[in-house]
mmCIF file of C-alpha atoms in Angstrom:
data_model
loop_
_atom_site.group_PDB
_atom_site.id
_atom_site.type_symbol
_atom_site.label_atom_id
_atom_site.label_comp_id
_atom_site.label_asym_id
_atom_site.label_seq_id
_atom_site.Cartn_x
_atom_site.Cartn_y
_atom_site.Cartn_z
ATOM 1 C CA UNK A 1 0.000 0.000 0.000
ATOM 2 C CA UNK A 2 1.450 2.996 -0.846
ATOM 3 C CA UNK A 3 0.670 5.991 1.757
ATOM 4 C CA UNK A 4 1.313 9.712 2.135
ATOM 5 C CA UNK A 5 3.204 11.237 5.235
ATOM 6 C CA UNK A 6 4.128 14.577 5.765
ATOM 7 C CA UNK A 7 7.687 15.617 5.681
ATOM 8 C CA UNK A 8 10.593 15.551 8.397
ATOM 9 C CA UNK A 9 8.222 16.708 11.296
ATOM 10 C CA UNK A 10 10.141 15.978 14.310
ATOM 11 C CA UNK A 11 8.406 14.199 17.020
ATOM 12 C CA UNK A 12 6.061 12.578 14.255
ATOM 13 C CA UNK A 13 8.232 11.885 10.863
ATOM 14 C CA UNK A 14 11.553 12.029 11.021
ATOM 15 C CA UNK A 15 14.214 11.900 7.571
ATOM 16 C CA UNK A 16 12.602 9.676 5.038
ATOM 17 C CA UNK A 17 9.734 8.454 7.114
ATOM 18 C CA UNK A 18 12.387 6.224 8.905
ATOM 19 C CA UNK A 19 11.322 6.599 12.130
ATOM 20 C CA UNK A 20 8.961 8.942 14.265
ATOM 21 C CA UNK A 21 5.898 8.395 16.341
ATOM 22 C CA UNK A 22 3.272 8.366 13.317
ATOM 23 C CA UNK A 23 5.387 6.344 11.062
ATOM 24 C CA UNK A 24 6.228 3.760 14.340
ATOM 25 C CA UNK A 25 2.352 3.118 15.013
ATOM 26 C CA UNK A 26 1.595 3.109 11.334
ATOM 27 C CA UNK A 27 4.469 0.055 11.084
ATOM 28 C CA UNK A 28 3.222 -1.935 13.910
ATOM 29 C CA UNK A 29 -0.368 -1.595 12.805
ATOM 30 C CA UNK A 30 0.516 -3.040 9.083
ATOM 31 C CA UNK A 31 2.686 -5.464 10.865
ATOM 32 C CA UNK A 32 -0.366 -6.635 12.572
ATOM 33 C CA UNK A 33 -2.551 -6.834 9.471
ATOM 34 C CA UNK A 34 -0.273 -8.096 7.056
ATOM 35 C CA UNK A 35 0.094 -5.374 4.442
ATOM 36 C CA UNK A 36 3.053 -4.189 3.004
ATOM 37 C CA UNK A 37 3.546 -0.220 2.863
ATOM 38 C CA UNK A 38 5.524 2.510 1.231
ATOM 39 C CA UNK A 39 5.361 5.949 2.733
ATOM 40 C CA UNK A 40 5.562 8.061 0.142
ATOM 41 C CA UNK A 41 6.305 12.063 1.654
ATOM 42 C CA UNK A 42 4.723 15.274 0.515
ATOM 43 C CA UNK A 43 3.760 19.111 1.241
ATOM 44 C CA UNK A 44 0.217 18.193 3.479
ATOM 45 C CA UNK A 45 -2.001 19.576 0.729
ATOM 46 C CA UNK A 46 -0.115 17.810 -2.266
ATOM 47 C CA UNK A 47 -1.001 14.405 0.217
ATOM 48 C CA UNK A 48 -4.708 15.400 -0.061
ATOM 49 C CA UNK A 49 -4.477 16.067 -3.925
ATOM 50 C CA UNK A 50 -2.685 13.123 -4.608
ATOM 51 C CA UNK A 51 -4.852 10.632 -2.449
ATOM 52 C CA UNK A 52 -8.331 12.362 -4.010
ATOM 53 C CA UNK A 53 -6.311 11.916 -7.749
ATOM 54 C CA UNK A 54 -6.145 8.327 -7.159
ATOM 55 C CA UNK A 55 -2.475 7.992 -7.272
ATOM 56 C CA UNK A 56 -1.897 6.698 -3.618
ATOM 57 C CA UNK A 57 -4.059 4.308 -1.741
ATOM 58 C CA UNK A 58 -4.287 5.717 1.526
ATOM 59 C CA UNK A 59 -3.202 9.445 3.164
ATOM 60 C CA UNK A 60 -2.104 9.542 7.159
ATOM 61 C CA UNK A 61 -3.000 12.162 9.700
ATOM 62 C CA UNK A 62 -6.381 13.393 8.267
ATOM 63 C CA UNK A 63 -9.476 15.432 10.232
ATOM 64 C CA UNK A 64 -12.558 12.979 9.978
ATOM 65 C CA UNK A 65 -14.465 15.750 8.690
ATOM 66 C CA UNK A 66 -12.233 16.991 6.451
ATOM 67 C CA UNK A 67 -13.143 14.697 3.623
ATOM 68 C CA UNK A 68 -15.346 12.006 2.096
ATOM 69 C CA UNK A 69 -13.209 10.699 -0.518
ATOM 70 C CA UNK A 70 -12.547 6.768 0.293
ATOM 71 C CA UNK A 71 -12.956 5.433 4.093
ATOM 72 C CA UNK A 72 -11.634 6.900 7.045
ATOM 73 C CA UNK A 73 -10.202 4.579 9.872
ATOM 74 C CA UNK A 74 -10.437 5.003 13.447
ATOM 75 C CA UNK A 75 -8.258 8.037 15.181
ATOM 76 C CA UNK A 76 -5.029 6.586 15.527
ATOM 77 C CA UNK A 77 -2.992 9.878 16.340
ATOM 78 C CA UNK A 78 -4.064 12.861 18.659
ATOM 79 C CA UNK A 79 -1.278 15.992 18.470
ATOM 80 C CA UNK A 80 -2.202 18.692 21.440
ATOM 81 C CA UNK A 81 -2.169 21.806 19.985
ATOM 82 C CA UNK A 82 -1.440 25.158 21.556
ATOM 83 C CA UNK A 83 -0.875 28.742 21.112
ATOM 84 C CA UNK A 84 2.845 29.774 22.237
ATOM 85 C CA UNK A 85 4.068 33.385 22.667
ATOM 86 C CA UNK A 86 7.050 35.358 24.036
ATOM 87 C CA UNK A 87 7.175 35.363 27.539
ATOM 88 C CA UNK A 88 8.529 38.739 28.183
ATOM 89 C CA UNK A 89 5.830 39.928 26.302
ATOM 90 C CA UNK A 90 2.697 39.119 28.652
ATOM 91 C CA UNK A 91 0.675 38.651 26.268
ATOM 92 C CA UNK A 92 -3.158 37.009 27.580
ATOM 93 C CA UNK A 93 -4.438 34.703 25.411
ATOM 94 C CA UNK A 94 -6.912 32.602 27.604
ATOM 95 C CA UNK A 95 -9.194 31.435 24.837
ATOM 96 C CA UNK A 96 -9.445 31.083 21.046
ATOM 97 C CA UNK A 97 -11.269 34.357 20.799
ATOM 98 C CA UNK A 98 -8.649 35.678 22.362
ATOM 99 C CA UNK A 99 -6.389 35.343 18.928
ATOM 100 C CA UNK A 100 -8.986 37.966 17.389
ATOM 101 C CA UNK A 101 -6.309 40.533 19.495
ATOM 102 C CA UNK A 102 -3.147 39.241 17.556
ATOM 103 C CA UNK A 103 -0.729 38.247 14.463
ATOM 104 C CA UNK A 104 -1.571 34.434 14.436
ATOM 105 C CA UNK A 105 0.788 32.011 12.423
ATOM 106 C CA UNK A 106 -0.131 28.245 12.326
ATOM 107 C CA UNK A 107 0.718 25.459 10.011
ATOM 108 C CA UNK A 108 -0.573 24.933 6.431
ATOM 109 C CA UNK A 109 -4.393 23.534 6.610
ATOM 110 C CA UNK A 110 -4.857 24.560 9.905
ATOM 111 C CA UNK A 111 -8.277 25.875 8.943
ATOM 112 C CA UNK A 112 -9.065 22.813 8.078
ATOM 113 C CA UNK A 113 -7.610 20.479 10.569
ATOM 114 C CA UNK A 114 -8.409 22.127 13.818
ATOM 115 C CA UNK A 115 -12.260 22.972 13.004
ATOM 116 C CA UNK A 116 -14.487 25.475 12.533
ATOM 117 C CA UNK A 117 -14.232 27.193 15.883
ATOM 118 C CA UNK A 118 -10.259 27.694 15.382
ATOM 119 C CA UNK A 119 -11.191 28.656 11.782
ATOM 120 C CA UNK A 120 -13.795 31.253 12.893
ATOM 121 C CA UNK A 121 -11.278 33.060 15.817
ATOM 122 C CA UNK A 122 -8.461 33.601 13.321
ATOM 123 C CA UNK A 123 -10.457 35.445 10.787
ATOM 124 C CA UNK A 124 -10.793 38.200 13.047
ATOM 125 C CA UNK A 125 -7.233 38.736 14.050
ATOM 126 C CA UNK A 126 -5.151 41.274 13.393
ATOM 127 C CA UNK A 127 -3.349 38.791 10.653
ATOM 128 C CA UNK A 128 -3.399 35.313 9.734
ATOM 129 C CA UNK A 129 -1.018 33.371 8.124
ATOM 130 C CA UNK A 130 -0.409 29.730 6.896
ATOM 131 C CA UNK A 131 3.208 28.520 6.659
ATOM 132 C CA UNK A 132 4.046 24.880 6.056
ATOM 133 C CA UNK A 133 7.736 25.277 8.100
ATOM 134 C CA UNK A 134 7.218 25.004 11.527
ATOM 135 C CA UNK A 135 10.497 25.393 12.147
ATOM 136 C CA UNK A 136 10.523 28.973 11.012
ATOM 137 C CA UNK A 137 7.659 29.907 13.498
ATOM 138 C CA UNK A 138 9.676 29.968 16.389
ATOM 139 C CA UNK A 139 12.135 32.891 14.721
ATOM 140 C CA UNK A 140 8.913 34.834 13.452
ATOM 141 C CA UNK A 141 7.761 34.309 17.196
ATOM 142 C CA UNK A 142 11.184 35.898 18.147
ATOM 143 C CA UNK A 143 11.706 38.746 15.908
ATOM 144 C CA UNK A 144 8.244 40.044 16.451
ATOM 145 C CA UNK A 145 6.767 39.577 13.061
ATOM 146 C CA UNK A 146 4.281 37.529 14.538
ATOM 147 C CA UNK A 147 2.726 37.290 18.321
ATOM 148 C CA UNK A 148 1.136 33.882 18.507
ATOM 149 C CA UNK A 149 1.968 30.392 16.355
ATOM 150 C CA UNK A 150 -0.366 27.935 17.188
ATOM 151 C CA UNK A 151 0.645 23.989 16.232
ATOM 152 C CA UNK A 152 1.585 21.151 18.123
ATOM 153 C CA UNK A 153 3.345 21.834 21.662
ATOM 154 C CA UNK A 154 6.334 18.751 20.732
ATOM 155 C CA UNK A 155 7.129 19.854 17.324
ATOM 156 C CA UNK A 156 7.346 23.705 18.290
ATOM 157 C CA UNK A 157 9.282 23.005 21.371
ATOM 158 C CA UNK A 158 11.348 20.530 19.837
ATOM 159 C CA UNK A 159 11.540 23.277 16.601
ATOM 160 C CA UNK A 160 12.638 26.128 19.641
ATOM 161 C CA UNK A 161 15.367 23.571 20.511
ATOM 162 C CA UNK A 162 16.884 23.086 17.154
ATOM 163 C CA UNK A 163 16.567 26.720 16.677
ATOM 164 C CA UNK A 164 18.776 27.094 20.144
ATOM 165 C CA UNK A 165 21.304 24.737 18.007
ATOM 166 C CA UNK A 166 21.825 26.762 15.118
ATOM 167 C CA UNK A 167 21.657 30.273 16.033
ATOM 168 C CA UNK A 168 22.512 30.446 20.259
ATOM 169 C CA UNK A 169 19.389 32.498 20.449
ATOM 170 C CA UNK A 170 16.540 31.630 22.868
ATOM 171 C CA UNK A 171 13.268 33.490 24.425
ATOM 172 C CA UNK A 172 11.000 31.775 26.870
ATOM 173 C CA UNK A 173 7.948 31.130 25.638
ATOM 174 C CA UNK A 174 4.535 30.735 27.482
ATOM 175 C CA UNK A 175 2.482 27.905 26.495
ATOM 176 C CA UNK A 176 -1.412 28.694 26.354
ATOM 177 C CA UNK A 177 -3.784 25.282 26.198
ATOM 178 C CA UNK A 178 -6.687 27.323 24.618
ATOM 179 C CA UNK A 179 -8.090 23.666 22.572
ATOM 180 C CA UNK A 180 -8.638 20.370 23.035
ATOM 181 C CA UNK A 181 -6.611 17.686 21.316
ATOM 182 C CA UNK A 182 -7.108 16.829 17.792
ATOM 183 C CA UNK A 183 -7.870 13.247 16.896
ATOM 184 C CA UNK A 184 -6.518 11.968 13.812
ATOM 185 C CA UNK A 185 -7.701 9.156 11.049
ATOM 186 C CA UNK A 186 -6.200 7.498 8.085
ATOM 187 C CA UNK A 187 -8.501 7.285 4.530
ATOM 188 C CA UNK A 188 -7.757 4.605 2.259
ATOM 189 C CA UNK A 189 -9.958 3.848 -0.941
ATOM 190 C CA UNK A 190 -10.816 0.158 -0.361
ATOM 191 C CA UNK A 191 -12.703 -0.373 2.661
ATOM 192 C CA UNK A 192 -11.390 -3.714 3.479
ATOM 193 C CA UNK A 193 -8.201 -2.073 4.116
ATOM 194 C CA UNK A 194 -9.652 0.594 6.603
ATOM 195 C CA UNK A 195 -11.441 -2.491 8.014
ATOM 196 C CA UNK A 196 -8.034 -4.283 8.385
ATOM 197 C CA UNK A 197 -6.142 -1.055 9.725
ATOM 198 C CA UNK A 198 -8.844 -0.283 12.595
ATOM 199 C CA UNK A 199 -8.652 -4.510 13.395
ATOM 200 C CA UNK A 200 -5.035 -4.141 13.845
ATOM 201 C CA UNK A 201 -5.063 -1.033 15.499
ATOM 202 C CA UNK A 202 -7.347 -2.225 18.341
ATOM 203 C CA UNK A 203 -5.076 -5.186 18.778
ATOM 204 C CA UNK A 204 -1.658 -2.549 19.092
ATOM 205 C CA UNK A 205 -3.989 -0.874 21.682
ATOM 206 C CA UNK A 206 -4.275 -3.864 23.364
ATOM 207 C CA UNK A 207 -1.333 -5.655 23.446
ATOM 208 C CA UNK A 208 -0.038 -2.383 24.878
ATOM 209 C CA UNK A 209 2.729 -2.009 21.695
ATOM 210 C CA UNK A 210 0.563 1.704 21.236
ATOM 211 C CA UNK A 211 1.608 2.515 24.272
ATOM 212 C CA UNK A 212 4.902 1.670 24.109
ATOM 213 C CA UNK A 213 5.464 4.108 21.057
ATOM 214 C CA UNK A 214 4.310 6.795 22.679
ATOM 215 C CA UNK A 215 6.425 6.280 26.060
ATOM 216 C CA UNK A 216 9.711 5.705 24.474
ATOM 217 C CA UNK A 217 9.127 8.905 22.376
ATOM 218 C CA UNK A 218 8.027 10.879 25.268
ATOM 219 C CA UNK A 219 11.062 10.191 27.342
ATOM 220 C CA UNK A 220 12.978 11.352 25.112
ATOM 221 C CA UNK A 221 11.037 14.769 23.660
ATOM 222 C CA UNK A 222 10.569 15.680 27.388
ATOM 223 C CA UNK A 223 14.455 15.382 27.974
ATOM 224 C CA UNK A 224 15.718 17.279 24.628
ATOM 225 C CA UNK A 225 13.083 19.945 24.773
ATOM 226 C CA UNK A 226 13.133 20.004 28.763
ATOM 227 C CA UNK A 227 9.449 20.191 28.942
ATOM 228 C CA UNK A 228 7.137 18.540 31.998
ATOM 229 C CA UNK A 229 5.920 15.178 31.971
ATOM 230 C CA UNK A 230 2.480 15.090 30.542
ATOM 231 C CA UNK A 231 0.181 12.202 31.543
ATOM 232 C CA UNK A 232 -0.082 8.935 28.363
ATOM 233 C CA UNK A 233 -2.899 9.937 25.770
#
């Protein structure tokens, strides 16, 4: 089966789809259902064009409601999302109305993926933008160009870290929980395949191997990034 990932996205996908959170759960659940698959990596909305075009057979890390094209699996992946700003600055942002106040810069689709009431708040702020580097959030953050970026809390923290690396430079940023976290499904076109990946996915759960992913990751995000334990999703 060949299946679109996203791009190096550091807890999640790491250099060709090697290794990562997402791609380890996606392995052991094919492992357990006895497909074969081939991540293939693109820009998020060339995943979606290229699934709904019929040239891949499934697409990872999709909103439910995003789309009707094929079948979508059970959630498989949940990434907490947050708003982040500089910490000298003070800024209150208790709620997602509150980003009506502010320069807002999120991830490409975000719109899309985090629902209509995230979609709603940012169309009143002061600006709005969409940029599908992550990494370069944390420098807009910095410089001022921008007062909020909203996205995951691991890969912006872990982004701030490998920002520390290359340029020395580092703010402390406050970390506002203003949303819940966002469940995500796979689509594939056949529906014996999303039958198979939600049968093997329930057994992953089970056997504990889903849980396992996710703690050897965590260890080592809340070490490098030297954020607080969270409790297991």
């Amino acid at each position: 089966m060949r299946v679109a990932t996203r791009h190096f996205l550091p807890p999640y996908v790491y250099e060709n789809a090697e290794s990562g959170i997402e791609i380890d759960l996606i392995k052991a659940v094919f492992k357990e259902s006895h497909y074969g698959i081939e991540f293939v990596q693109l820009p998020r909305i060339r995943m979606i064009s290229a699934f709904e075009d019929n040239q891949l057979d499934g697409i990872l890390t999709q909103n439910v409601k995003a789309s009707n094209v094929g079948c979508a699996t059970k959630w498989y992946i949940e990434h907490q999302n947050v708003a982040l700003t500089v910490g000298e600055r003070h800024l209150l942002v208790n709620s997602l109305e509150d980003l009506s106040n502010f320069a807002v810069i999120s991830f490409s689709g975000a719109t899309r993926y985090l629902g209509e009431t995230f979609s709603d708040a940012v169309k009143g702020s002061r600006r709005y933008t969409e940029s599908a580097d992550q990494g370069t959030h944390i420098s807009l953050l910095y410089k001022g160009r921008f007062d909020v970026a909203v996205g995951d809390n691991w890969i912006l923290r872990l982004a701030q870290k490998r920002y520390l690396d290359r340029t020395g430079e580092y703010m402390a940023l406050d970390t506002h929980e203003i949303m819940p976290a966002s469940h995500y499904v796979a689509r594939f076109h056949d529906q014996e395949m999303c039958d198979a990946f939600d049968t093997a996915l329930d057994k992953i759960r089970d056997n504990g191997a889903y849980n396992e992913i996710w703690a050897s990751y965590r260890a080592r995000i809340y070490v490098e990034a030297g954020m607080k334990p969270a409790p297991l999703p």
